[in-house]
XYZ file of C-alpha atoms in Angstrom:
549
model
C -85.853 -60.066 100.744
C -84.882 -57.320 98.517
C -81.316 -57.029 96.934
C -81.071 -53.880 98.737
C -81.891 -55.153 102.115
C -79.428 -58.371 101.406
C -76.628 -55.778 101.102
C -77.590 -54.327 104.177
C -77.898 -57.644 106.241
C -74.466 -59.015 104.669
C -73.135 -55.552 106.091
C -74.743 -55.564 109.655
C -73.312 -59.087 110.421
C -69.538 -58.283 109.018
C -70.145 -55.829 111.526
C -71.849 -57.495 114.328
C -69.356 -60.356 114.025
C -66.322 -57.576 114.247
C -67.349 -56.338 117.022
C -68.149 -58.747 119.393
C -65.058 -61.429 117.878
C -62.931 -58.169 119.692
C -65.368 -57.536 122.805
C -65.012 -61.807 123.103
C -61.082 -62.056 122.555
C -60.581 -58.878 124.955
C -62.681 -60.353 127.602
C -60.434 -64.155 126.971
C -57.270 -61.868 127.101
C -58.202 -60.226 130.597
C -58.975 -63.753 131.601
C -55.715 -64.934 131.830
C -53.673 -61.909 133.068
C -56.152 -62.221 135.980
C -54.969 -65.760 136.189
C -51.122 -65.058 135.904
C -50.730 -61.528 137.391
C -53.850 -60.703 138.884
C -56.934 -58.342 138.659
C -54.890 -55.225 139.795
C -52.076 -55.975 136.481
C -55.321 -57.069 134.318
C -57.249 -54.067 135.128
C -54.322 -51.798 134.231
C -53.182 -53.235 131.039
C -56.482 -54.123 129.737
C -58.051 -50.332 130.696
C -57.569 -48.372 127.318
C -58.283 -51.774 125.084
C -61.338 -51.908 127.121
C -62.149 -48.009 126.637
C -60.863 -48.021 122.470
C -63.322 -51.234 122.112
C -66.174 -48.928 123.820
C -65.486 -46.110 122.020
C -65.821 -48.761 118.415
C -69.166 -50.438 119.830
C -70.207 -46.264 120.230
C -69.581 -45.463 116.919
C -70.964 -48.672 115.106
C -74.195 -48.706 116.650
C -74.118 -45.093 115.511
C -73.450 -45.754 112.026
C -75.562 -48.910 111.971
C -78.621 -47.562 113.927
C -81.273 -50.261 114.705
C -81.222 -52.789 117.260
C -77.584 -51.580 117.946
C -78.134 -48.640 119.501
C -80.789 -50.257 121.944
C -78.130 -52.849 122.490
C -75.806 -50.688 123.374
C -77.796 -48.665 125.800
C -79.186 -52.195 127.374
C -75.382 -53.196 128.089
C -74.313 -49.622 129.107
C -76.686 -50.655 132.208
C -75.433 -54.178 132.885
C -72.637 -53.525 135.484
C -72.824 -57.361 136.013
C -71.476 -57.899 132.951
C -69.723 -55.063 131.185
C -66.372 -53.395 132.579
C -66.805 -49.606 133.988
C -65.234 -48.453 130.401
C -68.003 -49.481 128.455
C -70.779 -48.312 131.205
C -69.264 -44.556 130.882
C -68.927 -44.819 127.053
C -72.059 -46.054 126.616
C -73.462 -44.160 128.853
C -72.524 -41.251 126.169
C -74.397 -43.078 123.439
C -77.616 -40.979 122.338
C -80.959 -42.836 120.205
C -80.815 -39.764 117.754
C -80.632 -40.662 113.748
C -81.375 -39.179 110.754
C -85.281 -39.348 109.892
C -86.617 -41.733 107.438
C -87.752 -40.290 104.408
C -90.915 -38.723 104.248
C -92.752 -40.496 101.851
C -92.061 -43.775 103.291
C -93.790 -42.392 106.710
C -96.562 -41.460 104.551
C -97.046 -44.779 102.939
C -96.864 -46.208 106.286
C -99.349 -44.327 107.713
C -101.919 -44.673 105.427
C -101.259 -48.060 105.282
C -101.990 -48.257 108.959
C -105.359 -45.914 109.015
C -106.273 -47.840 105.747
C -107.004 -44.409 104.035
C -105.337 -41.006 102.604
C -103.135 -39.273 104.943
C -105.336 -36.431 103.957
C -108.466 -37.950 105.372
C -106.942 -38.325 108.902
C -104.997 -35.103 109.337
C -105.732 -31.406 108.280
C -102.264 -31.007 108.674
C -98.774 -32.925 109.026
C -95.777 -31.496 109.568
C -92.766 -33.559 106.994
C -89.997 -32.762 109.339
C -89.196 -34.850 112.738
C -89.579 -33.762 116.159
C -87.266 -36.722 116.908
C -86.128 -39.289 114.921
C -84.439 -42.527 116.788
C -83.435 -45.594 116.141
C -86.919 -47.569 116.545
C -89.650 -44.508 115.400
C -89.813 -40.961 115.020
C -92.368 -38.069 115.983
C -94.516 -35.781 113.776
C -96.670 -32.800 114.547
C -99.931 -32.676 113.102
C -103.554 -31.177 113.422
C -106.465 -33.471 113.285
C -109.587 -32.932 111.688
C -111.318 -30.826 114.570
C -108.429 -28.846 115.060
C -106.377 -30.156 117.852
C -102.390 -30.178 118.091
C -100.955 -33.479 118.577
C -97.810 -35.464 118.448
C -97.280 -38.801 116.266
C -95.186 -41.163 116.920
C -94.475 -43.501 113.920
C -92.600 -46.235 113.911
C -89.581 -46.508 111.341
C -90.119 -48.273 107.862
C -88.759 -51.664 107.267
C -87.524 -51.503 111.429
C -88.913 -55.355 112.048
C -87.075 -56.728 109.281
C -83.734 -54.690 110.560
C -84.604 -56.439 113.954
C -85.075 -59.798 113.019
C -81.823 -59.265 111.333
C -79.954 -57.541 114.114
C -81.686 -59.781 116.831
C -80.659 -63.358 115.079
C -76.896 -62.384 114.672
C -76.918 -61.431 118.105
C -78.310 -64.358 119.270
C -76.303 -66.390 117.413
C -73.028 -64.652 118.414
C -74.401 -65.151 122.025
C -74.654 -68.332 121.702
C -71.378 -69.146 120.586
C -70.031 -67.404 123.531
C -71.911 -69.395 125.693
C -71.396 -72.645 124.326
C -67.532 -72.635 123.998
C -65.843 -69.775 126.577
C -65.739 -70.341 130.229
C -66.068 -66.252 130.372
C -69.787 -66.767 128.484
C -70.822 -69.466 131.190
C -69.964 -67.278 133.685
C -73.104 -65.104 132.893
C -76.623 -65.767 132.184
C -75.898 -65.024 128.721
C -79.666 -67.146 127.415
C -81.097 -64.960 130.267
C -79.580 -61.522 129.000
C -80.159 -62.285 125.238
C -84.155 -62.985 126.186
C -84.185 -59.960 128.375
C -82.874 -58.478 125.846
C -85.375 -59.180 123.389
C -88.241 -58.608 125.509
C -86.861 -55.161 126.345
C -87.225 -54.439 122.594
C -90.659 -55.700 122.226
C -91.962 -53.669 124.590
C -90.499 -50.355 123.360
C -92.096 -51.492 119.786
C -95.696 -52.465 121.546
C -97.454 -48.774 121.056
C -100.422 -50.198 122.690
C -98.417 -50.856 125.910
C -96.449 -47.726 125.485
C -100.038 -45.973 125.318
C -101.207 -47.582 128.736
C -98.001 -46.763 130.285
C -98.590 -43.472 129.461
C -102.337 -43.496 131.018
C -100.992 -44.761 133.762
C -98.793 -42.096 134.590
C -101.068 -39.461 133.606
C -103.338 -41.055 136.576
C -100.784 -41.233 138.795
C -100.002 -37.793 138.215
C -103.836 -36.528 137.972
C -103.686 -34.376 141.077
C -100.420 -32.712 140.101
C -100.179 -29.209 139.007
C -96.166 -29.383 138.316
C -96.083 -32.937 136.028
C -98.111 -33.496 133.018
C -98.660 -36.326 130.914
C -99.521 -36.121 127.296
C -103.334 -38.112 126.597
C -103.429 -40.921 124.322
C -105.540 -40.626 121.425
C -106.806 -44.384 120.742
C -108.609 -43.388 117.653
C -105.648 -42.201 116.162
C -103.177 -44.683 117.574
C -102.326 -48.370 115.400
C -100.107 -51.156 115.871
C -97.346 -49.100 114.421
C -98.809 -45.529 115.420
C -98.903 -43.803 118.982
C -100.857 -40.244 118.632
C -100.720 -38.262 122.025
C -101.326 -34.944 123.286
C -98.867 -32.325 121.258
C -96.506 -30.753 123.931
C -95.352 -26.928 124.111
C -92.241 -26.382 126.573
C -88.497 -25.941 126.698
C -86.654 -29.166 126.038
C -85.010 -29.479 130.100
C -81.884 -29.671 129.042
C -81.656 -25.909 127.317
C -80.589 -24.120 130.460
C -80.273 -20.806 128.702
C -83.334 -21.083 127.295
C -85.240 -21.789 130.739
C -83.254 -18.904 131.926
C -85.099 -16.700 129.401
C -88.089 -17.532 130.194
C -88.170 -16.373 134.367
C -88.151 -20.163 134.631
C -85.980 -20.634 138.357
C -83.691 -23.939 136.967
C -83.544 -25.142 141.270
C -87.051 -25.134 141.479
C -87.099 -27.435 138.132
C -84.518 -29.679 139.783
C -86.915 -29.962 143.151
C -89.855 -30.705 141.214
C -87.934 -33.341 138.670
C -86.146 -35.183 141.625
C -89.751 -34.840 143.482
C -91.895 -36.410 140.492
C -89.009 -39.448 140.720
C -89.389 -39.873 144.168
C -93.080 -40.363 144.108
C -92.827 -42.797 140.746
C -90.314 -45.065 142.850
C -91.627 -44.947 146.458
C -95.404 -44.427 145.934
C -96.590 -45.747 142.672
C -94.017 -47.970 142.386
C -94.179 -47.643 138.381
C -91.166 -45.169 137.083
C -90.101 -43.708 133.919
C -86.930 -45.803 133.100
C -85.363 -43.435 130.263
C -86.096 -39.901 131.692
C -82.909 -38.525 129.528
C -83.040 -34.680 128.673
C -84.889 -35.388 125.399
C -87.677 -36.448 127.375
C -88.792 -34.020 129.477
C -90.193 -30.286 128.767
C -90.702 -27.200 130.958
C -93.079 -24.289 130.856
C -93.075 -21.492 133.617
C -94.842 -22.344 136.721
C -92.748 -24.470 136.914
C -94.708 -27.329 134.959
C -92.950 -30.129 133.525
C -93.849 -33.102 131.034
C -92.568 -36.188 130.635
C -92.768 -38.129 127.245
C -91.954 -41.089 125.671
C -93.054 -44.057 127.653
C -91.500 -47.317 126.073
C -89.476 -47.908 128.570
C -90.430 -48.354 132.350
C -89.689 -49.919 135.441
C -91.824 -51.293 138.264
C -91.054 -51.890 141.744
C -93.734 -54.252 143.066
C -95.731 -54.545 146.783
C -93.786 -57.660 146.791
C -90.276 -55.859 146.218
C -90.914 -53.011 148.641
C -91.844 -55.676 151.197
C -88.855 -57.373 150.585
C -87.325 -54.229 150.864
C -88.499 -53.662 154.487
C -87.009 -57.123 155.105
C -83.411 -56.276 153.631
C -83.731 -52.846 155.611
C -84.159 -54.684 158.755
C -81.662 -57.811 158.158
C -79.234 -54.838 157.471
C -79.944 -53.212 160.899
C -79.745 -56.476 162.859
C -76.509 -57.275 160.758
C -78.657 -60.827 160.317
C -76.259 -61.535 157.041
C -78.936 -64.901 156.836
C -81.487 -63.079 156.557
C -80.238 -60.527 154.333
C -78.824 -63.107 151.900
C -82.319 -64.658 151.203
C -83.920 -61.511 150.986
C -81.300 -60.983 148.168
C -82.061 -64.131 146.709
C -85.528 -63.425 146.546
C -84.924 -60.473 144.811
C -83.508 -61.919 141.972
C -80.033 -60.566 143.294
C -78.078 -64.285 143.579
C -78.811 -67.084 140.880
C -80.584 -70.245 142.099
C -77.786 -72.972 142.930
C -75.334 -70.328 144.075
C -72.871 -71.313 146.742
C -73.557 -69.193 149.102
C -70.689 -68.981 151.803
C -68.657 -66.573 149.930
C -71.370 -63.701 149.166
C -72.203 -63.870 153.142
C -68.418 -63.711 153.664
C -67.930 -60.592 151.910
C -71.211 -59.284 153.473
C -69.337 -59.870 156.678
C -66.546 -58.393 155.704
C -68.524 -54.909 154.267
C -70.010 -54.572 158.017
C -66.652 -55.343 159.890
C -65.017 -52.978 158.031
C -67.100 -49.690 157.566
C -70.312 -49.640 160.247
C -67.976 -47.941 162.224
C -67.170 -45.344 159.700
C -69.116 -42.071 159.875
C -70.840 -39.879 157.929
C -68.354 -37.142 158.489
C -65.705 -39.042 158.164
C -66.741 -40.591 155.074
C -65.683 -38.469 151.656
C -65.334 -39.028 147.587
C -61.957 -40.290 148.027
C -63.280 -42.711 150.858
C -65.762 -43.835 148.832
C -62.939 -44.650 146.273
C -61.153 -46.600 148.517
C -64.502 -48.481 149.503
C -64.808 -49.366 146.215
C -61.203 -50.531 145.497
C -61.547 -52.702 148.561
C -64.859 -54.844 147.442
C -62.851 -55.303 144.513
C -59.886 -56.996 145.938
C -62.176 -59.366 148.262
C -65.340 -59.973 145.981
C -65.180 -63.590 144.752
C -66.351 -64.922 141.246
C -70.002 -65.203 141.740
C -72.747 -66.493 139.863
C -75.076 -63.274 140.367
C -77.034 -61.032 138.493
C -78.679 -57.716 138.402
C -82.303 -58.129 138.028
C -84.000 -56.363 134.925
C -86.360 -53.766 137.024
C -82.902 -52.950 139.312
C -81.135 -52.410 136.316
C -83.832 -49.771 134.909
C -84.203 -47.941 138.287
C -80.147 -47.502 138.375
C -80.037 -46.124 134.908
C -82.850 -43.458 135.447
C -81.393 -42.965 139.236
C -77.965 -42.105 136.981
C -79.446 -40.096 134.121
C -81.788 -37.516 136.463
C -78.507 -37.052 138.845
C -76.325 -35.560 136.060
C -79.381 -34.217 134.832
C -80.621 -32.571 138.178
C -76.823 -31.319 138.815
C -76.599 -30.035 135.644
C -79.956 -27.626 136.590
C -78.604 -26.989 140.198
C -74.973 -27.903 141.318
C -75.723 -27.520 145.041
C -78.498 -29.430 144.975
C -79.444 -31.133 148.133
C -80.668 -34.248 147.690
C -81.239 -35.099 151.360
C -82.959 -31.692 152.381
C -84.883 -32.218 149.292
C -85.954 -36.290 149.634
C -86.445 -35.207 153.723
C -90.537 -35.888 153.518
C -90.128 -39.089 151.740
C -87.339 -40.422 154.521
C -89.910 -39.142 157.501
C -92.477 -40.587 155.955
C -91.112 -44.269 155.468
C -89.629 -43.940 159.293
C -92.656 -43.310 160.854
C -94.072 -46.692 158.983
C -90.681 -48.496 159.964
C -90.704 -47.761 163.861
C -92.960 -50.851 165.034
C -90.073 -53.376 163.423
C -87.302 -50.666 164.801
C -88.733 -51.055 168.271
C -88.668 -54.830 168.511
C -84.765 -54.608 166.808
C -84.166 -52.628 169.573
C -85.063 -54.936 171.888
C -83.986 -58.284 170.459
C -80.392 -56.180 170.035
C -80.598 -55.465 173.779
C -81.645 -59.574 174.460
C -78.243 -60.763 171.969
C -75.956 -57.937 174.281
C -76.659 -59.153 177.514
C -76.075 -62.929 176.151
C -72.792 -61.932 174.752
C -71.729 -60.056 178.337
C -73.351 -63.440 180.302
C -70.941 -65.806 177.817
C -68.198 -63.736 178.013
C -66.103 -64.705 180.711
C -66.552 -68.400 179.442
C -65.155 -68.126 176.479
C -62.469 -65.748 177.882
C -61.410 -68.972 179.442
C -61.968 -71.594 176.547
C -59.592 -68.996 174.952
C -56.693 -68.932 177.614
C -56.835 -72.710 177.515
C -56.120 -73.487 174.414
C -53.232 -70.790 174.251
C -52.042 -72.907 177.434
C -52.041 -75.952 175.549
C -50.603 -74.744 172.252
C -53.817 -75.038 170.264
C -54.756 -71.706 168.981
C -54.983 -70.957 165.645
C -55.212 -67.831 164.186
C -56.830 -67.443 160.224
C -55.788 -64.918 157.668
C -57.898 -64.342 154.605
C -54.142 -63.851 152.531
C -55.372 -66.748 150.473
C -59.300 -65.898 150.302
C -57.593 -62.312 149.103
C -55.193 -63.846 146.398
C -58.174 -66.075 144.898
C -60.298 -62.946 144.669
C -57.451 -60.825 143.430
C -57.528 -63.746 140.745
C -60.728 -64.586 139.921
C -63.018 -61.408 140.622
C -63.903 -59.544 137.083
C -64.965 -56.357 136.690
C -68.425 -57.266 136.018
C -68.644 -59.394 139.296
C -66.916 -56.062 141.187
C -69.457 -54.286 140.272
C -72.440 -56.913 140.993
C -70.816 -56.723 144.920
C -72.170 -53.270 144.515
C -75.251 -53.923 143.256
C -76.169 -56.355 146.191
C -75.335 -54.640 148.326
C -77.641 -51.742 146.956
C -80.691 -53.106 146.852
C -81.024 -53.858 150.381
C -79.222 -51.109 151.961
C -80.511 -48.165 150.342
C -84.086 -48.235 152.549
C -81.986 -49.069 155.354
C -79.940 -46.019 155.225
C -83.076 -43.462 154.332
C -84.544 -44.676 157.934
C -81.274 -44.602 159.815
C -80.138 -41.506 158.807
C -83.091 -39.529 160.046
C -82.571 -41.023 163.951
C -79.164 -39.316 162.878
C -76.753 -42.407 164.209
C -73.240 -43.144 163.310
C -73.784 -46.602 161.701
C -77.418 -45.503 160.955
C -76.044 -42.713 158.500
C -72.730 -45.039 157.316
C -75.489 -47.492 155.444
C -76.866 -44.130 153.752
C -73.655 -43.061 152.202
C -72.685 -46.889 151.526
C -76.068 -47.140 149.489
C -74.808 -43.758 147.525
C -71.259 -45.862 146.662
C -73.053 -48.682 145.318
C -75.382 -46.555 143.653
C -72.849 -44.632 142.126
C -71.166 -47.786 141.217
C -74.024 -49.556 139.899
C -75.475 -47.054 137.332
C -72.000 -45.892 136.564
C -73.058 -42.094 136.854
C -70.058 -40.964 135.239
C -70.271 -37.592 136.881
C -67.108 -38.131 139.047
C -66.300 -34.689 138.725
C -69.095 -33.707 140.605
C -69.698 -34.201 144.250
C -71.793 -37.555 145.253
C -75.797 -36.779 145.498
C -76.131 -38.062 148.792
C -73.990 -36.081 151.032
């Protein structure tokens, strides 16, 4: 290792070890106010700490670049683990970096191809398209002329990651080891999700298949594009696609210019998403502004492919389960759906989570859609948090990714059209999935109709069991006071959120079908599905009305 690059290392873990020694003793420090005063004091005092320690993990994976900034974007998705002031202010933090210098692309390059730089391309631009943390992009011309877009991995970047990845292993596993806070996550689980998330953005072979893949998916499209790969021209360390022409999505006055109408763009964006997630089941996990362009038509293009999600036949089977467990209010059922998911850790105890499933139903299936408001959904939220108990649970990779491009094409489909309707707009989808849902509605129907006129034959029974024992001075009545207290005690915001995030997975099916037979409770799972989205992904848009109205 170079002296240079010693420097640098002795640098990155001063700062490494700064940062998460703070991030560790504020986490310790909310610990035991929860213990002495409870979550409500806790959550108060430890607030701005929380939000100034965001705002320093923001601005040192800035300065530091790297694995950093990839670590901070993983964590600004883990509501399981990090409190709501680190998913907004990471939520802020942007892959952008200076470029690396052009003649160490060049060397790289022809290292790669083995030959002059000149022998490959007639032509290649020396500024960046885009420079981030892990590569950069190039224009160029080949040989025979055609326009195309190179993506080239950053010099030295595997030697910064080895570096970055060991101290943050390391400082993982001293948190684990010796802090009850670090056993009460997966923390060997996140660090080799982690890891793996970071291989595959620097796998360009995968990243070109990915990219194929939605370019098939999307063949009979004339709206969404998808840059071709060009394998000849594409290395372990070199991608080279399609070049793309268009108005970065984000440059509203731009696409104003142009005749381009901004609501049909939002339509045909929160279309494309819809058809990733419920028909190919493969979706674009990092659709930010950067990576999508528009031309008039509209016609839109998505690039960048590293990162991307996958909902499986399995999942959206299990998904039908959890949608009907929910309708039945079969809390058995819907718990081992969960579990199956990868939603509840294997040796859980399980009473509590189906207690506070319980309690979700008791206290809001009777709540309408009318009724139901932002300020509602506020109080919803403020509720799971003073009953949810300390849980060993999770958020499973995949969910993770779908709630962090869910959160990033909201803001950026408000941003294009405030009064978008997302209902009006996901209305095929919903009609669709309910006409493949009716057999299994019919027989719920039914068995709901058999479990009625049981409860109306046994009522008069247990009228009377209840009568006698108020005769003889044995009734008891329970109050959850100290169920509440231990939660007020023990819940942390990571496990507050995680309530959400169950609950999520297995309601949000359930409230697309019920919401188009137009029922009270049918439509109350809907709008509880938009909380714990909201929740979930953090979509720090709060000043903007929910998406699903």
């Amino acid at each position: 290792m170079s002296g240079s690059t010693q420097v640098n290392k002795n640098k990155r873990i001063v700062a490494f070890v700064r940062l998460f020694i703070g991030i560790t003793f504020d986490f310790w420090r909310e610990s035991r106010i929860i213990r002495r005063q409870g979550t409500k004091a806790a959550r108060s005092r430890m607030s701005a700490i929380h939000r100034k320690r965001a705002v320093q993990f923001r601005e040192t994976a800035l300065k530091l670049g790297g694995v950093l900034i990839k670590l901070g974007q993983f964590l600004g998705t883990r509501a399981d683990v990090m409190p709501e002031e680190y998913l907004s202010e990471l939520a802020k933090l942007r892959d952008e970096v200076p470029q690396a210098p052009f003649n160490e692309i060049q060397s790289l390059l022809e290292a790669e191809f083995g030959m002059p730089m000149g022998e490959v391309f007639s032509n290649f631009s020396k500024e960046s398209e885009g420079a981030a943390s892990l590569a950069q992009v190039h224009r160029a011309v080949l040989k025979n002329g055609e326009k195309v877009a190179v993506k080239i991995q950053r010099p030295q970047i595997e030697d910064y990651i080895n570096i970055d990845l060991g101290i943050f292993s390391y400082l993982m596993d001293g948190l684990y080891r010796f802090t009850k806070a670090g056993r009460r996550y997966d923390i060997p689980g996140l660090v080799e999700e982690f890891a793996r998330t970071l291989g595959d953005e620097l796998d360009f072979y995968r990243e070109g298949f990915y990219a194929e893949r939605f370019r098939q998916n999307f063949r009979d499209s004339t709206i969404i594009s998808i840059p071709k790969v060009y394998w000849e021209y594409t290395r372990d360390r070199v991608l080279t696609l399609e070049a793309i022409e268009g108005i970065k999505i984000w440059d509203f006055e731009s696409i104003k210019e142009s005749g381009i109408n901004r609501n049909e763009v939002a339509h045909e964006v929160f279309q494309s998403f819809l058809k990733m997630v419920l028909d190919d089941g493969f979706f674009h996990a990092d659709p930010h502004p950067g990576n999508l362009f528009v031309l008039p038509g509209p016609r839109i293009t998505y690039v960048d492919f590293g990162m991307v999600g996958e909902i499986t036949p399995e999942m959206r089977e299990l998904f039908k389960e959890g949608t009907i467990a929910v309708i039945k209010r079969d809390i058995n059922s819907l718990v081992v759906t969960l579990q199956k998911l990868g939603f509840i850790r294997h040796g859980a105890n399980l009473a509590p989570i189906k207690s506070t499933l319980e309690w979700l139903f008791d206290n809001y299936s009777q709540l309408t859609s009318n009724e139901l408001d932002f300020e509602k959904l506020e109080l919803i939220q403020e509720d799971i948090r003073k009953i949810m108990y300390e849980q060993p649970l999770t958020i499973p990779s995949q969910f993770a990714f779908l709630g962090r491009a869910a959160g990033t094409l909201q803001g950026l489909i408000s941003g294009l059209d405030q009064k978008f309707d997302f209902i009006d707009s996901a209305r095929p989808y919903m009609e669709d999935m309910v006409e493949r849902m009716k057999p299994p509605l019919v027989e719920i129907v039914a068995n709901e109709a058999k479990d009625m006129a049981k409860i109306f034959l046994a009522l008069p029974y247990q009228i009377q069991r209840v009568l006698g024992k108020m005769e003889r001075g044995e009734l008891k009545t329970r109050t959850d006071t100290i169920e509440i207290v231990n939660a007020i005690n023990w819940a942390n915001r990571g496990r507050n959120a995680i309530a959400l995030a169950i609950i999520f997975a297995s309601l949000i099916f359930g409230g697309i079908v019920l919401v188009i037979y137009g029922r009270d409770f049918m439509s109350n799972i809907l709008f509880i599905g938009a909380v714990l989205v909201g929740v979930l992904v953090g979509l720090n848009q709060r000043n903007k009305r929910a998406p699903f109205r």
